[in-house]
Short mmCIF file of C-alpha atoms and ligand atoms in Angstrom, two decimals:
data_model
loop_
_atom_site.label_atom_id
_atom_site.label_comp_id
_atom_site.label_asym_id
_atom_site.label_seq_id
_atom_site.Cartn_x
_atom_site.Cartn_y
_atom_site.Cartn_z
CA MET A 26 26.63 36.06 6.24
CA LEU A 27 24.30 34.80 8.75
CA ALA A 28 26.19 33.04 11.45
CA ALA A 29 25.62 29.22 12.19
CA MET A 30 23.02 29.44 15.08
CA ASN A 31 22.31 25.63 14.19
CA ASP A 32 22.61 23.07 12.08
CA GLY A 33 19.30 24.11 10.68
CA ILE A 34 17.95 21.23 7.83
CA HIS A 35 21.07 19.28 7.91
CA ALA A 36 20.59 18.71 11.86
CA PHE A 37 18.12 15.81 10.61
CA PHE A 38 20.03 13.88 8.80
CA ALA A 39 23.58 11.73 9.65
CA SER A 40 27.12 13.69 9.47
CA PRO A 41 27.13 14.85 5.92
CA ALA A 42 30.93 13.41 4.59
CA THR A 43 30.73 17.16 2.53
CA LYS A 44 30.10 20.17 3.83
CA ARG A 45 27.60 21.76 1.65
CA PRO A 46 28.00 25.63 -0.02
CA ARG A 47 26.06 28.07 0.87
CA VAL A 48 24.20 29.52 -1.45
CA ARG A 49 23.54 33.10 -2.80
CA ARG A 50 22.04 33.27 -5.81
CA ALA A 51 21.26 31.15 -9.28
CA GLU A 52 20.99 32.40 -12.70
CA GLY A 53 20.57 30.28 -15.64
CA ILE A 54 22.37 27.29 -15.32
CA TRP A 55 24.68 28.60 -12.41
CA PHE A 56 24.49 28.62 -8.72
CA GLU A 57 27.08 31.27 -6.80
CA ASP A 58 27.75 30.24 -2.99
CA THR A 59 28.75 32.60 -0.50
CA GLU A 60 32.45 33.13 -1.51
CA GLY A 61 31.82 33.59 -4.88
CA LYS A 62 32.66 30.02 -6.25
CA ARG A 63 30.08 29.19 -9.30
CA TYR A 64 28.57 25.78 -9.92
CA LEU A 65 27.31 24.21 -13.34
CA ASP A 66 24.02 22.91 -12.22
CA ALA A 67 24.29 19.55 -14.02
CA SER A 68 21.07 18.03 -12.87
CA SER A 69 18.39 20.34 -12.34
CA GLY A 70 18.76 19.82 -8.45
CA PRO A 71 16.11 16.59 -7.54
CA VAL A 72 15.38 17.26 -11.90
CA VAL A 73 13.55 20.20 -10.87
CA SER A 74 15.26 23.15 -12.44
CA ASN A 75 13.52 22.79 -16.25
CA ILE A 76 13.67 26.43 -17.07
CA GLY A 77 16.65 27.23 -15.44
CA HIS A 78 16.94 30.30 -12.55
CA GLY A 79 16.28 33.73 -12.03
CA ASN A 80 13.63 33.46 -14.76
CA ALA A 81 12.17 36.82 -15.37
CA ARG A 82 8.72 35.98 -17.27
CA VAL A 83 8.45 33.85 -14.03
CA GLN A 84 9.31 35.97 -11.52
CA ALA A 85 7.04 38.96 -12.73
CA ALA A 86 4.19 36.27 -12.45
CA MET A 87 4.91 35.99 -8.83
CA ALA A 88 5.17 39.28 -7.97
CA ALA A 89 1.58 40.21 -10.35
CA GLN A 90 -0.31 37.64 -8.77
CA ALA A 91 1.26 38.02 -4.74
CA ALA A 92 -0.17 41.75 -6.05
CA ALA A 93 -3.69 41.05 -6.98
CA PHE A 94 -4.49 38.51 -4.10
CA GLU A 95 -2.04 35.38 -2.34
CA PHE A 96 -4.22 33.04 -1.48
CA ALA A 97 -8.12 32.06 -2.38
CA HIS A 98 -9.01 28.21 -1.20
CA PRO A 99 -10.58 26.68 -3.67
CA MET A 100 -13.42 25.28 -1.88
CA LEU A 101 -14.62 28.41 -1.06
CA TRP A 102 -12.94 30.71 -4.48
CA GLU A 103 -12.44 29.99 -8.24
CA SER A 104 -9.33 31.58 -10.04
CA GLU A 105 -7.89 32.77 -13.18
CA ALA A 106 -4.74 31.51 -12.18
CA ASN A 107 -5.96 28.13 -11.97
CA LEU A 108 -8.64 27.69 -14.95
CA ARG A 109 -5.59 29.82 -17.05
CA LEU A 110 -2.48 26.65 -15.61
CA THR A 111 -5.91 24.07 -15.84
CA GLU A 112 -6.40 25.23 -19.73
CA LYS A 113 -2.69 25.04 -20.61
CA ILE A 114 -1.58 21.78 -18.86
CA THR A 115 -4.38 19.77 -20.47
CA ALA A 116 -3.93 21.35 -23.96
CA LEU A 117 -0.21 19.85 -23.83
CA ALA A 118 -1.31 16.83 -22.28
CA GLY A 119 -3.65 16.21 -24.89
CA PRO A 120 -7.03 14.21 -25.19
CA GLY A 121 -7.76 12.23 -22.09
CA LEU A 122 -6.37 14.23 -19.74
CA ASP A 123 -8.93 16.66 -19.69
CA ARG A 124 -9.21 17.61 -15.74
CA ALA A 125 -6.67 18.59 -13.56
CA PHE A 126 -6.19 18.95 -10.11
CA PHE A 127 -3.21 21.09 -8.61
CA VAL A 128 -1.66 20.04 -5.17
CA SER A 129 1.93 21.09 -3.64
CA GLY A 130 4.06 18.34 -4.85
CA GLY A 131 4.36 14.64 -6.50
CA SER A 132 4.06 12.89 -3.36
CA GLU A 133 0.64 14.57 -2.67
CA ALA A 134 -0.26 14.17 -6.26
CA VAL A 135 0.60 10.50 -6.37
CA GLU A 136 -1.79 10.31 -2.93
CA THR A 137 -4.83 12.19 -5.23
CA ALA A 138 -4.47 9.74 -8.30
CA LEU A 139 -5.15 6.80 -6.05
CA LYS A 140 -7.62 8.02 -3.80
CA LEU A 141 -9.14 9.51 -7.22
CA CYS A 142 -9.12 6.22 -8.84
CA ARG A 143 -10.02 4.30 -5.52
CA GLN A 144 -13.61 6.91 -4.80
CA HIS A 145 -14.39 5.90 -8.52
CA ALA A 146 -13.99 2.45 -8.51
CA VAL A 147 -16.14 2.89 -5.74
CA VAL A 148 -19.09 4.91 -7.44
CA THR A 149 -18.74 2.58 -10.14
CA GLY A 150 -20.34 -0.49 -8.43
CA GLU A 151 -16.45 -1.85 -8.03
CA PRO A 152 -15.74 -1.76 -4.60
CA ARG A 153 -12.95 -4.70 -3.95
CA ARG A 154 -11.02 -2.75 -6.00
CA TRP A 155 -8.46 -1.31 -3.75
CA LYS A 156 -4.80 -2.68 -4.81
CA VAL A 157 -2.14 -0.35 -6.52
CA ILE A 158 0.79 -2.37 -7.68
CA GLY A 159 3.98 -0.50 -8.32
CA ARG A 160 7.32 -1.89 -9.84
CA GLU A 161 10.62 -2.35 -7.95
CA PRO A 162 12.14 -0.26 -7.73
CA GLY A 163 10.46 2.27 -7.86
CA TYR A 164 9.84 5.86 -6.40
CA HIS A 165 6.13 7.64 -5.95
CA GLY A 166 7.29 9.88 -3.39
CA ASN A 167 7.76 9.81 0.67
CA THR A 168 4.15 10.14 2.03
CA LEU A 169 2.91 6.69 3.40
CA ALA A 170 0.60 6.01 0.54
CA ALA A 171 3.37 7.03 -2.30
CA LEU A 172 5.93 5.20 -0.39
CA ALA A 173 3.68 1.36 -0.47
CA VAL A 174 3.70 1.87 -4.21
CA SER A 175 7.29 2.81 -4.30
CA GLY A 176 9.80 -0.48 -4.99
CA ASP A 177 12.41 -0.05 -2.34
CA PRO A 178 12.95 -2.37 0.42
CA VAL A 179 14.88 -0.58 2.03
CA ALA A 180 12.15 2.39 3.36
CA HIS A 181 9.92 -0.73 3.56
CA ALA A 182 12.18 -2.16 6.07
CA LEU A 183 11.65 1.03 7.98
CA TYR A 184 8.01 2.28 7.02
CA GLY A 185 6.17 -1.11 6.32
CA PRO A 186 4.36 -1.92 9.54
CA MET A 187 2.63 1.54 9.21
CA MET A 188 1.68 1.30 5.31
CA PRO A 189 -0.88 -1.03 3.08
CA LYS A 190 0.80 -4.02 1.74
CA MET A 191 0.81 -3.47 -2.04
CA PRO A 192 1.87 -5.81 -4.85
CA LEU A 193 5.14 -5.23 -6.63
CA VAL A 194 6.46 -6.39 -10.18
CA PRO A 195 9.75 -5.74 -11.34
CA ALA A 196 10.98 -2.86 -13.55
CA PRO A 197 12.41 -3.66 -17.10
CA PHE A 198 16.09 -3.08 -16.22
CA THR A 199 18.29 -3.33 -19.83
CA TYR A 200 21.78 -2.93 -18.54
CA ARG A 201 22.04 -5.66 -15.50
CA LEU A 202 20.01 -8.62 -16.92
CA PRO A 203 19.34 -12.54 -15.33
CA PRO A 204 20.74 -15.59 -17.56
CA ASN A 205 19.56 -16.02 -21.18
CA HIS A 206 17.64 -12.64 -21.51
CA THR A 207 18.43 -9.96 -23.84
CA PRO A 208 16.67 -6.32 -23.07
CA GLU A 209 13.72 -7.22 -25.48
CA THR A 210 12.66 -10.69 -23.54
CA TYR A 211 13.56 -9.25 -20.04
CA ALA A 212 11.19 -6.36 -20.89
CA ILE A 213 8.26 -8.77 -21.60
CA HIS A 214 9.04 -11.12 -19.16
CA CYS A 215 8.46 -8.13 -16.69
CA ALA A 216 4.91 -7.27 -18.87
CA ASP A 217 4.08 -11.13 -17.68
CA ALA A 218 4.86 -10.62 -14.26
CA LEU A 219 2.52 -7.46 -14.40
CA GLU A 220 -0.35 -10.28 -15.23
CA ALA A 221 0.86 -12.72 -13.51
CA CYS A 222 0.60 -10.86 -10.18
CA ILE A 223 -2.96 -9.44 -11.24
CA LEU A 224 -4.11 -13.12 -11.63
CA ALA A 225 -2.34 -14.33 -8.47
CA GLU A 226 -3.83 -11.41 -6.47
CA ASP A 227 -7.45 -11.63 -8.06
CA PRO A 228 -8.20 -9.19 -11.00
CA ALA A 229 -11.04 -8.04 -9.16
CA THR A 230 -9.67 -6.40 -6.26
CA ILE A 231 -6.55 -4.49 -8.61
CA LEU A 232 -7.14 -0.79 -8.74
CA ALA A 233 -4.29 0.55 -10.63
CA PHE A 234 -0.40 -0.19 -11.98
CA ILE A 235 2.04 2.81 -11.34
CA MET A 236 4.69 3.26 -12.93
CA GLU A 237 7.61 6.00 -14.55
CA PRO A 238 7.52 5.77 -18.17
CA ILE A 239 10.63 6.55 -18.32
CA GLY A 240 12.51 6.50 -14.95
CA GLY A 241 13.53 8.67 -12.73
CA LEU A 242 16.29 8.32 -9.71
CA ALA A 243 14.91 4.85 -9.06
CA THR A 244 15.98 3.24 -11.82
CA GLY A 245 18.65 5.83 -13.35
CA ALA A 246 16.27 6.76 -16.18
CA LEU A 247 15.37 3.74 -17.67
CA VAL A 248 13.62 3.57 -20.70
CA PRO A 249 11.29 0.83 -21.73
CA SER A 250 10.95 -1.30 -25.09
CA ASP A 251 8.22 -0.08 -26.97
CA ALA A 252 6.73 -3.91 -26.77
CA TYR A 253 6.85 -3.46 -22.82
CA ILE A 254 4.89 -0.53 -22.76
CA ALA A 255 2.03 -2.18 -25.64
CA ALA A 256 1.79 -5.07 -23.45
CA VAL A 257 1.70 -3.04 -20.06
CA ARG A 258 -1.46 -0.97 -21.53
CA ASP A 259 -2.84 -4.06 -23.28
CA ILE A 260 -2.58 -5.87 -19.68
CA CYS A 261 -4.46 -2.81 -17.70
CA THR A 262 -7.21 -2.55 -20.18
CA ARG A 263 -8.26 -6.49 -20.05
CA HIS A 264 -8.39 -6.57 -16.47
CA GLY A 265 -10.18 -2.93 -15.40
CA VAL A 266 -7.13 -1.74 -14.24
CA LEU A 267 -6.11 1.88 -14.68
CA LEU A 268 -2.59 2.67 -15.83
CA ILE A 269 -1.06 5.41 -14.11
CA PHE A 270 2.00 7.01 -15.42
CA ASP A 271 4.06 8.69 -12.55
CA GLU A 272 5.76 11.65 -14.93
CA VAL A 273 7.39 13.82 -11.64
CA ILE A 274 10.66 13.60 -13.51
CA SER A 275 9.50 12.31 -17.02
CA GLY A 276 7.07 14.90 -17.53
CA ALA A 277 6.78 18.91 -18.22
CA GLY A 278 8.99 18.26 -21.42
CA ARG A 279 12.06 16.67 -20.28
CA THR A 280 12.42 14.26 -23.11
CA GLY A 281 10.95 16.06 -25.88
CA THR A 282 7.76 15.58 -25.30
CA PHE A 283 5.17 17.49 -22.54
CA LEU A 284 4.85 13.94 -21.35
CA ALA A 285 7.12 11.13 -21.95
CA ALA A 286 3.67 8.71 -22.61
CA HIS A 287 3.79 10.85 -25.82
CA HIS A 288 6.63 8.97 -27.37
CA TRP A 289 3.58 5.93 -27.17
CA PRO A 290 0.75 7.33 -28.79
CA ALA A 291 -0.83 4.20 -29.16
CA SER A 292 -0.25 3.10 -25.55
CA ARG A 293 -2.00 6.34 -23.59
CA PRO A 294 -2.13 6.41 -19.59
CA ASP A 295 -5.49 6.72 -17.85
CA LEU A 296 -4.23 8.97 -15.26
CA VAL A 297 -1.15 10.75 -15.34
CA VAL A 298 0.99 12.50 -11.89
CA LEU A 299 2.96 15.98 -12.76
CA ALA A 300 4.83 18.07 -10.37
CA LYS A 301 8.49 19.49 -10.48
CA GLY A 302 8.81 20.90 -14.01
CA ILE A 303 5.98 22.22 -14.18
CA THR A 304 6.78 25.08 -11.55
CA ALA A 305 10.28 23.90 -12.03
CA GLY A 306 11.51 25.16 -8.76
CA TYR A 307 10.01 28.68 -8.80
CA THR A 308 6.92 27.25 -6.53
CA PRO A 309 5.92 23.51 -5.09
CA LEU A 310 2.97 22.51 -7.43
CA GLY A 311 1.95 18.74 -8.67
CA ALA A 312 -0.71 17.86 -10.46
CA VAL A 313 -3.29 14.98 -11.24
CA LEU A 314 -4.34 14.79 -14.75
CA ALA A 315 -7.22 12.55 -15.31
CA PRO A 316 -10.41 11.91 -18.20
CA ALA A 317 -13.53 13.93 -18.04
CA ALA A 318 -15.64 10.89 -17.36
CA MET A 319 -13.82 9.70 -14.13
CA VAL A 320 -13.81 12.69 -12.86
CA ASP A 321 -17.53 14.17 -13.63
CA ARG A 322 -18.50 10.68 -12.22
CA VAL A 323 -16.82 11.01 -9.09
CA ALA A 324 -17.92 14.96 -9.11
CA ALA A 325 -22.07 13.58 -9.56
CA SER A 326 -21.47 11.36 -6.88
CA GLY A 327 -20.99 14.22 -4.45
CA GLY A 328 -17.83 15.29 -5.18
CA PHE A 329 -14.32 14.00 -4.81
CA ALA A 330 -13.83 13.58 -0.84
CA HIS A 331 -10.04 14.74 -1.17
CA GLY A 332 -8.50 18.25 -0.77
CA PHE A 333 -5.39 20.41 0.84
CA THR A 334 -5.01 23.96 2.57
CA TYR A 335 -3.20 24.75 -0.30
CA PHE A 336 -4.73 22.74 -3.54
CA ALA A 337 -5.03 24.54 -6.68
CA ASN A 338 -3.03 27.68 -5.17
CA PRO A 339 -3.84 30.18 -7.29
CA LEU A 340 -0.03 32.30 -6.27
CA SER A 341 1.62 28.18 -7.60
CA ALA A 342 -1.00 28.02 -10.67
CA ALA A 343 0.06 31.97 -12.14
CA ILE A 344 3.88 30.98 -11.28
CA GLY A 345 2.71 27.16 -13.38
CA ALA A 346 1.39 28.99 -16.25
CA ALA A 347 4.45 30.89 -16.73
CA VAL A 348 7.01 28.00 -16.86
CA LEU A 349 4.72 26.72 -19.13
CA ASP A 350 4.10 29.81 -21.52
CA GLU A 351 8.40 29.42 -21.36
CA LEU A 352 8.42 25.75 -22.09
CA VAL A 353 6.51 26.07 -25.48
CA GLU A 354 7.55 29.88 -26.60
CA ARG A 355 10.96 29.05 -26.04
CA ASP A 356 10.91 25.84 -27.98
CA LEU A 357 12.44 24.05 -24.54
CA MET A 358 10.99 20.60 -25.69
CA GLY A 359 12.52 20.72 -28.79
CA ASN A 360 16.08 22.17 -26.95
CA ALA A 361 15.77 19.20 -24.98
CA THR A 362 15.94 16.85 -27.91
CA ARG A 363 18.51 18.49 -29.92
CA MET A 364 21.04 19.33 -26.38
CA GLY A 365 19.80 15.40 -25.32
CA ALA A 366 21.35 13.87 -28.40
CA LEU A 367 24.46 15.98 -28.20
CA LEU A 368 24.44 15.01 -24.44
CA ARG A 369 24.07 11.74 -25.05
CA ALA A 370 27.28 11.24 -27.75
CA GLU A 371 29.56 13.29 -24.77
CA LEU A 372 28.15 10.95 -22.32
CA GLU A 373 28.90 7.22 -24.10
CA ALA A 374 32.29 8.87 -25.31
CA LEU A 375 32.67 10.00 -21.90
CA ALA A 376 32.01 6.20 -21.18
CA GLY A 377 34.38 5.34 -23.37
CA ARG A 378 36.95 7.08 -21.59
CA SER A 379 36.12 5.85 -18.43
CA SER A 380 36.71 2.75 -15.97
CA VAL A 381 33.77 4.01 -13.61
CA VAL A 382 31.02 4.74 -15.89
CA GLY A 383 29.03 1.21 -17.24
CA ASP A 384 26.16 2.71 -18.93
CA VAL A 385 24.00 5.60 -20.18
CA ARG A 386 20.77 5.74 -20.33
CA GLY A 387 17.71 7.67 -20.71
CA ARG A 388 15.95 9.97 -23.30
CA GLY A 389 16.19 14.07 -24.62
CA LEU A 390 17.70 15.96 -21.11
CA LEU A 391 16.29 12.86 -18.83
CA LEU A 392 20.04 11.08 -18.92
CA ALA A 393 21.82 8.94 -16.15
CA ILE A 394 25.02 7.32 -16.08
CA GLU A 395 25.47 4.25 -13.93
CA ILE A 396 28.81 3.69 -12.30
CA VAL A 397 30.41 0.86 -11.43
CA ALA A 398 33.57 -0.35 -10.41
CA ASP A 399 34.04 -3.72 -12.83
CA LYS A 400 32.79 -2.50 -16.47
CA ALA A 401 33.28 -6.23 -17.57
CA ALA A 402 31.43 -7.60 -14.52
CA LYS A 403 28.99 -4.90 -14.14
CA ALA A 404 29.49 -4.63 -10.44
CA SER A 405 28.95 -1.57 -8.59
CA PHE A 406 30.56 -0.24 -5.78
CA PRO A 407 30.47 -1.91 -2.10
CA ALA A 408 28.09 -0.17 -0.84
CA VAL A 409 30.05 1.52 2.05
CA ALA A 410 32.00 2.88 -0.34
CA MET A 411 29.05 5.29 -1.19
CA ALA A 412 30.02 5.64 -4.28
CA PRO A 413 27.64 8.31 -5.90
CA TYR A 414 27.72 10.27 -2.80
CA ARG A 415 31.66 10.65 -3.46
CA LEU A 416 31.49 11.70 -6.78
CA GLN A 417 28.60 14.45 -5.76
CA ALA A 418 31.15 15.79 -3.27
CA LEU A 419 33.89 15.55 -5.57
CA GLY A 420 31.75 17.56 -8.82
CA LEU A 421 31.53 20.26 -6.17
CA GLU A 422 35.02 20.78 -6.04
CA HIS A 423 35.03 21.07 -9.78
CA GLY A 424 32.01 23.62 -9.93
CA ILE A 425 29.63 21.03 -10.91
CA ALA A 426 26.25 20.11 -9.36
CA LEU A 427 25.71 16.35 -9.40
CA TYR A 428 22.56 14.87 -7.48
CA CYS A 429 22.54 11.45 -5.67
CA ARG A 430 19.32 9.88 -4.74
CA ARG A 431 19.77 5.81 -3.96
CA THR A 432 17.01 3.37 -3.92
CA ALA A 433 17.49 0.51 -1.47
CA GLY A 434 21.29 1.72 -0.80
CA GLY A 435 21.99 0.99 -4.28
CA ALA A 436 20.52 -2.47 -4.64
CA PHE A 437 19.85 -2.35 -8.03
CA GLY A 438 22.86 -0.11 -9.11
CA GLU A 439 23.95 3.52 -8.72
CA PHE A 440 23.34 5.91 -10.55
CA VAL A 441 23.88 9.76 -11.38
CA PRO A 442 21.23 11.72 -12.74
CA ILE A 443 22.75 14.60 -15.79
CA THR A 444 19.39 16.45 -16.14
CA PRO A 445 20.57 20.12 -16.49
CA PRO A 446 17.50 22.61 -17.59
CA LEU A 447 16.22 22.60 -21.28
CA THR A 448 17.29 25.99 -21.81
CA ILE A 449 21.09 24.88 -21.63
CA THR A 450 23.14 25.82 -24.85
CA GLU A 451 25.53 23.82 -26.83
CA ALA A 452 28.77 25.42 -25.25
CA GLU A 453 27.19 25.29 -21.54
CA MET A 454 27.00 21.79 -22.84
CA HIS A 455 30.69 21.47 -23.36
CA GLU A 456 31.07 23.17 -19.82
CA LEU A 457 29.29 20.16 -18.72
CA ILE A 458 31.01 17.59 -20.04
CA ARG A 459 34.75 19.12 -19.48
CA ARG A 460 33.97 19.65 -15.67
CA LEU A 461 31.94 15.87 -15.18
CA ASP A 462 35.21 14.33 -17.07
CA ALA A 463 37.56 16.44 -14.52
CA THR A 464 35.07 14.95 -11.68
CA LEU A 465 35.11 11.37 -12.83
CA GLN A 466 38.55 11.25 -13.45
CA HIS A 467 39.36 12.65 -9.62
CA PHE A 468 36.52 9.93 -8.22
CA GLU A 469 38.45 7.11 -10.16
CA ARG A 470 41.73 8.09 -8.84
CA GLU A 471 40.34 8.13 -5.19
CA ILE A 472 38.32 5.24 -5.39
CA ARG A 473 41.03 3.22 -6.98
CA HIS A 474 43.80 4.31 -4.77
CA ASP A 475 41.89 4.29 -1.82
CA GLY A 476 38.70 1.52 -2.51
C1 PLP B 15 8.54 9.57 -10.24
C2 PLP B 15 8.49 10.71 -8.36
N1 PLP B 15 7.55 10.47 -7.99
C3 PLP B 15 7.03 11.06 -7.08
C4 PLP B 15 8.24 11.81 -6.28
C5 PLP B 15 7.84 12.41 -4.84
O1 PLP B 15 8.02 14.13 -5.55
P1 PLP B 15 7.95 14.87 -4.74
O2 PLP B 15 9.11 15.08 -3.30
O3 PLP B 15 7.84 16.46 -4.49
O4 PLP B 15 6.62 14.75 -3.28
C6 PLP B 15 9.07 11.64 -7.14
C7 PLP B 15 10.39 12.81 -6.26
O5 PLP B 15 11.56 12.43 -6.28
C8 PLP B 15 9.63 11.41 -8.15
O6 PLP B 15 10.94 10.88 -8.65
#
């Protein structure tokens, strides 16, 4: 084993409460560390490893592309791999999302979508449109423009002076509600807040509204009502505001359909941003899907004023095409629906017997549990208790890899995504629940004892 020369990547972060295991290999839904201990990957890392680890077809596609050529910049060359991936991904996304621009991850894809919208507004005679409305809480990435549209007051307190100020509207939470609201009335209240924001800012200055159709790590798999999605679509259409769905987490089959947007076929977004699951961790890749008419207008105006060294990277594209083949040919979206129903039932049963699981939400295999100190009051643990991170650390002891990322220091609730690879079998699901149950019981004993 390599001796620790220094702290590696962990040198950049505050001294962690837990020692991170050093990974040796991964196969299917399992990690193995250098001591030989196995961990069930219950979250697919940060909701990435949709097809599981060690996939032979993807490894072969990677090797074949690397052997043919590893790099050819898209300003000079077209590649078969890029064309193949474009064809597959736009066919899966469906009509209206006919063009694909590939980058190296979710944040780059969000930046690209915003710039494409902006250039389109300028070339179609609406140069006053530049503001992009986001939701609070919300997360769209860590680069500065993606962070500007992410509703995270803690990140804004730190980086705010370096970012354009963008308007934010509330996300339609379903668990904790203001007085006299049901989830349905609150969702409509939140949609009304979007329209009020557009009017207050001056509709002629609003470029786009960006939201996660089914939430990820910022809201703990928040599923909006049908009425909310329909209202948002209608408001955006009436005010000429482009609707961007950030499907970095919800896309690539995770909720049982290729896009979460497919659950609401009558309320289609104008653009979709993807990453994570489209290459399932085998390589970094993000994508912006956009309508042909929009892209063609920008192209005709002299071309999209944007690009990166690694955009439309052929090696990443070849890997993405193989991942999508796995997704379709092994019916992993169907498995996400079937296993998602089983997982939800098991999590609800677990919530019934646990004093710290306050809510279970999500769709397909994009599920999350909300951790609370008091179920009746729906009260979170004090922020200093770092409850989800303690749960994460205990999970490792019990051989289950959970992933936590807190928006705004937990100000909007503390969630743990339960998002295993879409390849998970029923037997593996029972094992996941067994390990999660043991971890939660351990956590409960510990946190009730020492607060
Ligand atoms: C919804 C959403 N959008 C964008 C991003 C940013 O993606 P990346 O970390 O690949 O830049 C993330 C990352 O977690 C995300 O969850």
